[in-house]
Every structure is written in C-alpha cells, then in structure tokens.
C-alpha cells in the first residue's frame, strides 16, 4: 500500500514480467493496468479526474453497485464507487499479489440502502499479464435484497475513430439515448463510433473484443455478468462533464460487464460472484 500524489491510499500490484495494476481504496477502484508486450497503460483515466472522496474517479474501473445507472431509486450508478473500502486480504506469491478490497454496509451505506451486505473486489494480475477482477456480494442480513451491478471499465484507445467493439451481432439492446429507453436489435457485427453511443446489450456472449485498429485488441471475458454497456460520450456530453476534458472522448471507450436486465436477488447468507478477465494482444 502507498499513498497517491493526491493523498489517497492505493495498492500497486506487480508481477515478475513487469505487468502492474493500481487499485484505490476509494471506490475499490482499479485505475491502472500496464501490460502487453509494450507494457502500455490500457485503462483510461481523465486528466481532469477528481481524486477527492466522495467523488468517483473518472476512468479506470468504477464499481457500480447496488444500482447501475438509473435502474432504481438510488443516485446514478449506486454508491460503491463513492465510498472508502477496506483491505480484506492480500495474498502474495511468486506470481505476484492478489488484493481483495471490501465494502461492508456501515451506517452511511445503510442510510442510502437498507440492506446488509459485503461487497468484495478481488484484483489479480495473472502470470500471463491478464487483469482478473472478481466482484462478489454477500447478503449478511435477514431479508432478501436485489441489485444491479457493473464494472464500468474505461479502456484507453489510440483514437475512438479506430475502435470497434465486436461480439454484438443479433443482440437485443436498450438504447439509452432516448427516454424512456427503447429496445432494439443489433444487426451489425460490431459497434463503431461516429457520435454518442450509450447502449445496454442484453445477454451478450461471454467474450467481447475492443479492437483498436492498427494498435491492439483487448479481449474481455466475463462470467456472471450477462449484459454489456457500450458508451462513448462524444463531443457535447464530454463538454458537459466537468471531470472530463473536452477532447478526451477520443481517448477511451467504456465497455461495461454488467448485470442489469435481470437483477440479482440474494437470500440471507447467499453470495453472488462474477469475474472479468482482460487480456491484450
Ligand atoms: O454506463 C453508461 C453511463 O450510464 C452513461 O449513460 C454515462 O452517463 C456514463 O455512464 C457516466 O456516468 P457518470 O455517472 O460516471 O457520469
């Protein structure tokens, strides 16, 4: 554990081949993953990101819990990304370290959402340099609760005009650019970006690709997270977002492994687990 330049606690994970990842206790938030043969930064964090709790960090992997977007009565994307998490366990081995962060329902959380839970984020760099993130939620109360969830990952790209997200052909999606959202069917084999895109693809394949033509391909493999949001704010939304530079929409795409269409219900004592593995080629 170290302190960031902004004075926040963060953990730096390293493996033997020089792959690194950084995780902030604020938000249980992964902000960096440097991997691949070129050891490049593969996650985007805005130059205007505000590292001041309870503000969520703009970029990296915000954890949306217990609500994705406005799918419920809570504030946008729930509150997990705004809270200070604790270190649950740190396992060190020759292959590198695995960090598990924990957000438990305390007074503040219970005021926002009256359900007793433990939310964990296990973050590991695999020996091959993949970034493995395993979120889990345990119901530690005496009544059922229901939630939606997303890993709102911001991927760094050379330029959004070079980017395609594949794995979406034939899928149903919710178009979030209209109110109320409208269900549509994707006819194309890939999503490209010529304006704002904000869609919730439902029941997607467990493998999606973020193809940055002429540069690299990120493969996102997921389990327990059936849906995937694809988002780029484009010009107007970028300008309207205070903690995002006006031109920064060129530099990232969000592809968000999520469970939204069919929310998760946990009985007392039950645990939900999911996994996202990112690899680069
Ligand atoms: O997941 C897409 C989305 O819900 C968009 O609608 C967009 O507003 C984005 O997330 C960012 O939300 P935020 O609350 O972080 O500004």
mmCIF file of C-alpha atoms and ligand atoms in Angstrom:
data_model
loop_
_atom_site.group_PDB
_atom_site.id
_atom_site.type_symbol
_atom_site.label_atom_id
_atom_site.label_comp_id
_atom_site.label_asym_id
_atom_site.label_seq_id
_atom_site.Cartn_x
_atom_site.Cartn_y
_atom_site.Cartn_z
ATOM 1 C CA UNK A 1 0.000 0.000 0.000
ATOM 2 C CA UNK A 2 1.174 3.501 -0.759
ATOM 3 C CA UNK A 3 -0.288 6.972 -0.941
ATOM 4 C CA UNK A 4 -1.199 8.539 -4.248
ATOM 5 C CA UNK A 5 0.013 12.055 -5.065
ATOM 6 C CA UNK A 6 -3.463 13.184 -4.067
ATOM 7 C CA UNK A 7 -3.029 11.645 -0.602
ATOM 8 C CA UNK A 8 -5.335 8.658 -1.112
ATOM 9 C CA UNK A 9 -4.436 5.077 -0.231
ATOM 10 C CA UNK A 10 -3.754 2.827 -3.168
ATOM 11 C CA UNK A 11 -2.212 -0.555 -3.785
ATOM 12 C CA UNK A 12 0.214 -1.318 -6.572
ATOM 13 C CA UNK A 13 0.263 -4.905 -7.849
ATOM 14 C CA UNK A 14 3.229 -6.165 -9.862
ATOM 15 C CA UNK A 15 4.158 -9.448 -11.421
ATOM 16 C CA UNK A 16 7.532 -10.791 -12.493
ATOM 17 C CA UNK A 17 7.257 -9.702 -16.162
ATOM 18 C CA UNK A 18 6.616 -6.055 -15.317
ATOM 19 C CA UNK A 19 2.828 -6.010 -15.549
ATOM 20 C CA UNK A 20 1.333 -3.642 -12.987
ATOM 21 C CA UNK A 21 -2.072 -2.605 -11.727
ATOM 22 C CA UNK A 22 -3.180 0.080 -9.297
ATOM 23 C CA UNK A 23 -6.210 -0.033 -7.061
ATOM 24 C CA UNK A 24 -7.572 2.797 -4.919
ATOM 25 C CA UNK A 25 -9.298 2.037 -1.624
ATOM 26 C CA UNK A 26 -11.609 4.912 -2.501
ATOM 27 C CA UNK A 27 -14.281 3.227 -4.598
ATOM 28 C CA UNK A 28 -12.498 -0.149 -4.671
ATOM 29 C CA UNK A 29 -11.378 1.353 -7.935
ATOM 30 C CA UNK A 30 -8.792 -0.061 -10.362
ATOM 31 C CA UNK A 31 -7.144 2.929 -12.066
ATOM 32 C CA UNK A 32 -4.256 1.390 -13.968
ATOM 33 C CA UNK A 33 -3.301 -1.783 -15.793
ATOM 34 C CA UNK A 34 0.010 -1.728 -17.629
ATOM 35 C CA UNK A 35 0.520 -4.910 -19.619
ATOM 36 C CA UNK A 36 1.181 -6.467 -23.013
ATOM 37 C CA UNK A 37 4.467 -6.782 -24.874
ATOM 38 C CA UNK A 38 4.815 -2.984 -24.931
ATOM 39 C CA UNK A 39 3.839 -2.566 -21.275
ATOM 40 C CA UNK A 40 1.350 0.141 -22.131
ATOM 41 C CA UNK A 41 -1.326 1.703 -19.976
ATOM 42 C CA UNK A 42 -4.544 0.008 -21.075
ATOM 43 C CA UNK A 43 -7.027 1.865 -18.886
ATOM 44 C CA UNK A 44 -8.026 5.474 -19.370
ATOM 45 C CA UNK A 45 -8.157 7.963 -16.502
ATOM 46 C CA UNK A 46 -9.134 11.546 -17.252
ATOM 47 C CA UNK A 47 -6.623 14.336 -16.795
ATOM 48 C CA UNK A 48 -9.467 16.102 -15.026
ATOM 49 C CA UNK A 49 -10.329 13.211 -12.715
ATOM 50 C CA UNK A 50 -11.069 14.441 -9.203
ATOM 51 C CA UNK A 51 -9.345 12.347 -6.538
ATOM 52 C CA UNK A 52 -11.436 13.673 -3.712
ATOM 53 C CA UNK A 53 -13.953 11.402 -1.976
ATOM 54 C CA UNK A 54 -16.881 11.029 -2.264
ATOM 55 C CA UNK A 55 -16.446 11.993 -5.943
ATOM 56 C CA UNK A 56 -15.956 8.896 -8.086
ATOM 57 C CA UNK A 57 -12.728 8.732 -10.090
ATOM 58 C CA UNK A 58 -13.341 9.434 -13.801
ATOM 59 C CA UNK A 59 -11.759 6.470 -15.552
ATOM 60 C CA UNK A 60 -10.347 3.066 -14.673
ATOM 61 C CA UNK A 61 -12.927 0.584 -13.415
ATOM 62 C CA UNK A 62 -15.668 2.255 -11.367
ATOM 63 C CA UNK A 63 -17.777 -0.306 -9.492
ATOM 64 C CA UNK A 64 -21.484 0.355 -9.967
ATOM 65 C CA UNK A 65 -23.393 -1.165 -7.027
ATOM 66 C CA UNK A 66 -26.104 -1.688 -5.843
ATOM 67 C CA UNK A 67 -27.572 0.062 -8.867
ATOM 68 C CA UNK A 68 -26.449 0.530 -12.439
ATOM 69 C CA UNK A 69 -27.301 3.939 -13.937
ATOM 70 C CA UNK A 70 -30.866 4.972 -13.005
ATOM 71 C CA UNK A 71 -32.276 1.456 -12.708
ATOM 72 C CA UNK A 72 -33.710 2.128 -9.246
ATOM 73 C CA UNK A 73 -34.246 4.823 -6.619
ATOM 74 C CA UNK A 74 -30.593 5.479 -5.742
ATOM 75 C CA UNK A 75 -28.250 8.035 -7.251
ATOM 76 C CA UNK A 76 -26.632 7.335 -10.634
ATOM 77 C CA UNK A 77 -24.619 4.066 -10.518
ATOM 78 C CA UNK A 78 -25.279 3.464 -6.805
ATOM 79 C CA UNK A 79 -22.737 4.399 -4.148
ATOM 80 C CA UNK A 80 -19.943 1.786 -4.038
ATOM 81 C CA UNK A 81 -17.716 3.972 -6.232
ATOM 82 C CA UNK A 82 -18.086 6.880 -3.791
ATOM 83 C CA UNK A 83 -17.200 5.065 -0.564
ATOM 84 C CA UNK A 84 -13.937 4.200 1.147
ATOM 85 C CA UNK A 85 -13.288 0.459 1.026
ATOM 86 C CA UNK A 86 -11.031 -1.570 3.312
ATOM 87 C CA UNK A 87 -8.314 -4.091 2.552
ATOM 88 C CA UNK A 88 -9.834 -7.515 3.129
ATOM 89 C CA UNK A 89 -6.903 -9.770 2.225
ATOM 90 C CA UNK A 90 -3.564 -9.505 0.475
ATOM 91 C CA UNK A 91 -2.144 -12.783 -0.821
ATOM 92 C CA UNK A 92 1.447 -12.706 -2.030
ATOM 93 C CA UNK A 93 3.023 -15.450 -4.067
ATOM 94 C CA UNK A 94 5.903 -15.809 -6.529
ATOM 95 C CA UNK A 95 3.486 -14.973 -9.355
ATOM 96 C CA UNK A 96 2.567 -11.647 -7.816
ATOM 97 C CA UNK A 97 -0.009 -10.313 -5.447
ATOM 98 C CA UNK A 98 -3.752 -10.613 -5.209
ATOM 99 C CA UNK A 99 -5.643 -7.910 -3.395
ATOM 100 C CA UNK A 100 -9.198 -8.172 -2.137
ATOM 101 C CA UNK A 101 -10.967 -4.989 -1.122
ATOM 102 C CA UNK A 102 -14.129 -4.934 0.936
ATOM 103 C CA UNK A 103 -17.058 -2.569 1.280
ATOM 104 C CA UNK A 104 -19.374 -3.564 4.096
ATOM 105 C CA UNK A 105 -22.730 -1.959 4.819
ATOM 106 C CA UNK A 106 -21.988 0.529 7.577
ATOM 107 C CA UNK A 107 -24.128 3.359 8.861
ATOM 108 C CA UNK A 108 -23.610 5.536 5.800
ATOM 109 C CA UNK A 109 -24.394 2.754 3.341
ATOM 110 C CA UNK A 110 -27.442 1.581 5.312
ATOM 111 C CA UNK A 111 -28.867 5.085 5.183
ATOM 112 C CA UNK A 112 -28.700 5.004 1.398
ATOM 113 C CA UNK A 113 -29.788 1.384 1.019
ATOM 114 C CA UNK A 114 -31.219 -0.541 3.987
ATOM 115 C CA UNK A 115 -29.643 -3.933 3.276
ATOM 116 C CA UNK A 116 -26.708 -5.585 4.996
ATOM 117 C CA UNK A 117 -24.077 -6.664 2.522
ATOM 118 C CA UNK A 118 -20.420 -7.352 1.950
ATOM 119 C CA UNK A 119 -19.102 -6.338 -1.469
ATOM 120 C CA UNK A 120 -15.657 -7.620 -2.395
ATOM 121 C CA UNK A 121 -13.383 -6.886 -5.340
ATOM 122 C CA UNK A 122 -10.586 -9.370 -5.819
ATOM 123 C CA UNK A 123 -7.952 -7.954 -8.159
ATOM 124 C CA UNK A 124 -5.147 -10.050 -9.537
ATOM 125 C CA UNK A 125 -2.546 -9.888 -12.267
ATOM 126 C CA UNK A 126 -2.300 -13.368 -13.765
ATOM 127 C CA UNK A 127 1.136 -14.735 -14.709
ATOM 128 C CA UNK A 128 0.356 -14.013 -18.376
ATOM 129 C CA UNK A 129 -0.323 -10.351 -17.585
ATOM 130 C CA UNK A 130 -4.106 -10.618 -17.724
ATOM 131 C CA UNK A 131 -6.101 -8.491 -15.318
ATOM 132 C CA UNK A 132 -8.525 -10.646 -13.352
ATOM 133 C CA UNK A 133 -11.248 -8.908 -11.374
ATOM 134 C CA UNK A 134 -13.714 -10.888 -9.295
ATOM 135 C CA UNK A 135 -16.528 -8.992 -7.636
ATOM 136 C CA UNK A 136 -18.736 -10.725 -5.095
ATOM 137 C CA UNK A 137 -21.701 -9.709 -2.980
ATOM 138 C CA UNK A 138 -22.839 -11.479 0.182
ATOM 139 C CA UNK A 139 -26.167 -10.950 1.886
ATOM 140 C CA UNK A 140 -25.310 -10.749 5.603
ATOM 141 C CA UNK A 141 -28.774 -9.563 6.640
ATOM 142 C CA UNK A 142 -32.008 -11.370 7.433
ATOM 143 C CA UNK A 143 -34.038 -10.361 4.358
ATOM 144 C CA UNK A 144 -33.634 -10.798 0.592
ATOM 145 C CA UNK A 145 -32.237 -7.937 -1.453
ATOM 146 C CA UNK A 146 -31.973 -7.233 -5.157
ATOM 147 C CA UNK A 147 -29.296 -5.281 -7.015
ATOM 148 C CA UNK A 148 -27.824 -4.459 -10.388
ATOM 149 C CA UNK A 149 -24.080 -4.227 -10.940
ATOM 150 C CA UNK A 150 -21.487 -3.096 -13.480
ATOM 151 C CA UNK A 151 -17.737 -2.895 -13.902
ATOM 152 C CA UNK A 152 -17.763 0.433 -15.767
ATOM 153 C CA UNK A 153 -14.363 -0.079 -17.428
ATOM 154 C CA UNK A 154 -12.765 2.820 -19.360
ATOM 155 C CA UNK A 155 -10.394 1.357 -21.977
ATOM 156 C CA UNK A 156 -7.627 3.576 -23.338
ATOM 157 C CA UNK A 157 -7.657 3.733 -27.163
ATOM 158 C CA UNK A 158 -5.469 5.412 -29.789
ATOM 159 C CA UNK A 159 -8.485 7.289 -31.151
ATOM 160 C CA UNK A 160 -12.179 6.430 -30.903
ATOM 161 C CA UNK A 161 -12.433 6.563 -34.724
ATOM 162 C CA UNK A 162 -10.180 3.451 -34.873
ATOM 163 C CA UNK A 163 -12.319 1.469 -32.439
ATOM 164 C CA UNK A 164 -14.830 -1.321 -32.895
ATOM 165 C CA UNK A 165 -16.488 -3.437 -30.229
ATOM 166 C CA UNK A 166 -17.270 -6.901 -31.546
ATOM 167 C CA UNK A 167 -19.473 -9.713 -30.260
ATOM 168 C CA UNK A 168 -22.786 -7.879 -30.514
ATOM 169 C CA UNK A 169 -24.398 -9.156 -33.719
ATOM 170 C CA UNK A 170 -28.044 -10.174 -33.374
ATOM 171 C CA UNK A 171 -28.278 -8.993 -29.763
ATOM 172 C CA UNK A 172 -31.104 -7.046 -28.234
ATOM 173 C CA UNK A 173 -30.077 -3.791 -26.611
ATOM 174 C CA UNK A 174 -31.613 -0.941 -24.694
ATOM 175 C CA UNK A 175 -30.960 2.378 -26.435
ATOM 176 C CA UNK A 176 -30.121 4.773 -23.602
ATOM 177 C CA UNK A 177 -30.016 7.908 -25.767
ATOM 178 C CA UNK A 178 -33.823 8.096 -25.778
ATOM 179 C CA UNK A 179 -36.176 8.483 -22.797
ATOM 180 C CA UNK A 180 -37.632 6.085 -21.943
ATOM 181 C CA UNK A 181 -35.059 3.582 -23.174
ATOM 182 C CA UNK A 182 -36.134 1.670 -26.250
ATOM 183 C CA UNK A 183 -35.405 -1.972 -27.026
ATOM 184 C CA UNK A 184 -33.718 -2.517 -30.394
ATOM 185 C CA UNK A 185 -31.909 -5.289 -32.201
ATOM 186 C CA UNK A 186 -28.288 -5.013 -33.326
ATOM 187 C CA UNK A 187 -27.866 -6.016 -36.946
ATOM 188 C CA UNK A 188 -24.198 -5.132 -37.269
ATOM 189 C CA UNK A 189 -21.291 -7.346 -36.301
ATOM 190 C CA UNK A 190 -19.559 -4.543 -34.398
ATOM 191 C CA UNK A 191 -20.270 -1.195 -32.777
ATOM 192 C CA UNK A 192 -18.376 1.757 -34.207
ATOM 193 C CA UNK A 193 -18.299 5.376 -33.076
ATOM 194 C CA UNK A 194 -19.409 8.362 -35.140
ATOM 195 C CA UNK A 195 -21.373 10.094 -32.398
ATOM 196 C CA UNK A 196 -22.508 9.416 -28.847
ATOM 197 C CA UNK A 197 -23.144 5.731 -28.163
ATOM 198 C CA UNK A 198 -24.878 4.547 -24.979
ATOM 199 C CA UNK A 199 -26.387 1.085 -25.226
ATOM 200 C CA UNK A 200 -27.093 -1.777 -22.877
ATOM 201 C CA UNK A 201 -26.567 -5.008 -24.809
ATOM 202 C CA UNK A 202 -28.502 -7.831 -23.177
ATOM 203 C CA UNK A 203 -27.310 -11.415 -22.719
ATOM 204 C CA UNK A 204 -24.137 -10.973 -24.716
ATOM 205 C CA UNK A 205 -21.547 -13.645 -25.434
ATOM 206 C CA UNK A 206 -19.078 -14.042 -22.577
ATOM 207 C CA UNK A 207 -16.295 -12.801 -24.820
ATOM 208 C CA UNK A 208 -16.235 -9.307 -26.338
ATOM 209 C CA UNK A 209 -13.402 -7.585 -28.146
ATOM 210 C CA UNK A 210 -12.337 -3.982 -28.169
ATOM 211 C CA UNK A 211 -10.488 -3.693 -31.459
ATOM 212 C CA UNK A 212 -8.269 -0.613 -31.759
ATOM 213 C CA UNK A 213 -7.350 -0.945 -35.427
ATOM 214 C CA UNK A 214 -3.628 -0.836 -36.135
ATOM 215 C CA UNK A 215 -2.862 -0.752 -32.435
ATOM 216 C CA UNK A 216 -4.168 -3.587 -30.257
ATOM 217 C CA UNK A 217 -7.116 -5.738 -29.312
ATOM 218 C CA UNK A 218 -8.400 -6.151 -25.773
ATOM 219 C CA UNK A 219 -10.413 -9.275 -25.072
ATOM 220 C CA UNK A 220 -12.939 -9.030 -22.272
ATOM 221 C CA UNK A 221 -14.084 -12.387 -20.895
ATOM 222 C CA UNK A 222 -16.817 -12.369 -18.325
ATOM 223 C CA UNK A 223 -18.877 -14.734 -16.226
ATOM 224 C CA UNK A 224 -21.869 -13.846 -14.082
ATOM 225 C CA UNK A 225 -22.183 -10.555 -15.937
ATOM 226 C CA UNK A 226 -24.568 -11.283 -18.823
ATOM 227 C CA UNK A 227 -25.008 -7.738 -20.139
ATOM 228 C CA UNK A 228 -22.587 -5.197 -21.583
ATOM 229 C CA UNK A 229 -22.901 -1.441 -21.848
ATOM 230 C CA UNK A 230 -21.016 0.320 -24.611
ATOM 231 C CA UNK A 231 -20.524 4.043 -24.065
ATOM 232 C CA UNK A 232 -18.674 6.959 -25.567
ATOM 233 C CA UNK A 233 -19.887 10.459 -24.649
ATOM 234 C CA UNK A 234 -18.749 12.180 -27.855
ATOM 235 C CA UNK A 235 -18.491 15.985 -28.122
ATOM 236 C CA UNK A 236 -21.435 17.506 -26.267
ATOM 237 C CA UNK A 237 -21.524 15.048 -23.355
ATOM 238 C CA UNK A 238 -17.763 15.375 -22.917
ATOM 239 C CA UNK A 239 -18.102 19.157 -22.736
ATOM 240 C CA UNK A 240 -20.937 18.827 -20.238
ATOM 241 C CA UNK A 241 -18.926 16.501 -17.986
ATOM 242 C CA UNK A 242 -16.857 18.637 -15.627
ATOM 243 C CA UNK A 243 -14.273 15.981 -14.763
ATOM 244 C CA UNK A 244 -13.612 15.016 -18.384
ATOM 245 C CA UNK A 245 -11.556 17.054 -20.861
ATOM 246 C CA UNK A 246 -13.461 18.355 -23.908
ATOM 247 C CA UNK A 247 -11.272 16.350 -26.305
ATOM 248 C CA UNK A 248 -10.767 13.278 -24.143
ATOM 249 C CA UNK A 249 -13.682 11.382 -25.684
ATOM 250 C CA UNK A 250 -11.200 10.481 -28.439
ATOM 251 C CA UNK A 251 -9.068 8.560 -25.962
ATOM 252 C CA UNK A 252 -11.417 5.972 -24.458
ATOM 253 C CA UNK A 253 -14.364 3.664 -24.829
ATOM 254 C CA UNK A 254 -16.353 2.202 -21.962
ATOM 255 C CA UNK A 255 -17.315 -1.439 -22.258
ATOM 256 C CA UNK A 256 -19.053 -2.424 -19.065
ATOM 257 C CA UNK A 257 -19.652 -6.005 -17.988
ATOM 258 C CA UNK A 258 -22.909 -5.851 -16.079
ATOM 259 C CA UNK A 259 -25.990 -7.498 -14.718
ATOM 260 C CA UNK A 260 -28.839 -5.110 -15.419
ATOM 261 C CA UNK A 261 -31.614 -6.701 -17.485
ATOM 262 C CA UNK A 262 -32.288 -9.416 -14.946
ATOM 263 C CA UNK A 263 -31.259 -8.089 -11.497
ATOM 264 C CA UNK A 264 -29.699 -10.372 -8.877
ATOM 265 C CA UNK A 265 -31.668 -11.359 -5.765
ATOM 266 C CA UNK A 266 -29.789 -12.812 -2.800
ATOM 267 C CA UNK A 267 -31.360 -14.665 0.104
ATOM 268 C CA UNK A 268 -29.805 -14.191 3.564
ATOM 269 C CA UNK A 269 -26.411 -15.898 3.642
ATOM 270 C CA UNK A 270 -26.168 -16.207 -0.153
ATOM 271 C CA UNK A 271 -23.207 -14.925 -2.184
ATOM 272 C CA UNK A 272 -23.119 -13.796 -5.816
ATOM 273 C CA UNK A 273 -19.782 -13.963 -7.617
ATOM 274 C CA UNK A 274 -18.675 -12.827 -11.051
ATOM 275 C CA UNK A 275 -15.463 -12.469 -12.982
ATOM 276 C CA UNK A 276 -13.934 -10.268 -15.672
ATOM 277 C CA UNK A 277 -10.652 -11.190 -17.325
ATOM 278 C CA UNK A 278 -8.935 -8.655 -19.591
ATOM 279 C CA UNK A 279 -6.187 -9.669 -21.975
ATOM 280 C CA UNK A 280 -4.314 -7.719 -24.641
ATOM 281 C CA UNK A 281 -2.837 -8.721 -27.983
HETATM 282 O O1 LIG B 1 -22.783 3.361 -18.498
HETATM 283 C C1 LIG B 1 -23.060 4.448 -19.303
HETATM 284 C C2 LIG B 1 -23.467 5.611 -18.452
HETATM 285 O O2 LIG B 1 -24.520 5.249 -17.614
HETATM 286 C C3 LIG B 1 -23.806 6.764 -19.381
HETATM 287 O O3 LIG B 1 -25.171 6.971 -19.512
HETATM 288 C C4 LIG B 1 -22.977 7.918 -18.884
HETATM 289 O O4 LIG B 1 -23.660 8.927 -18.309
HETATM 290 C C5 LIG B 1 -21.911 7.249 -18.053
HETATM 291 O O5 LIG B 1 -22.398 6.027 -17.604
HETATM 292 C C6 LIG B 1 -21.167 8.022 -16.996
HETATM 293 O O6 LIG B 1 -21.852 8.172 -15.813
HETATM 294 P P1 LIG B 1 -21.237 9.013 -14.639
HETATM 295 O O7 LIG B 1 -22.237 8.950 -13.529
HETATM 296 O O8 LIG B 1 -19.952 8.351 -14.251
HETATM 297 O O9 LIG B 1 -21.019 10.404 -15.159
#
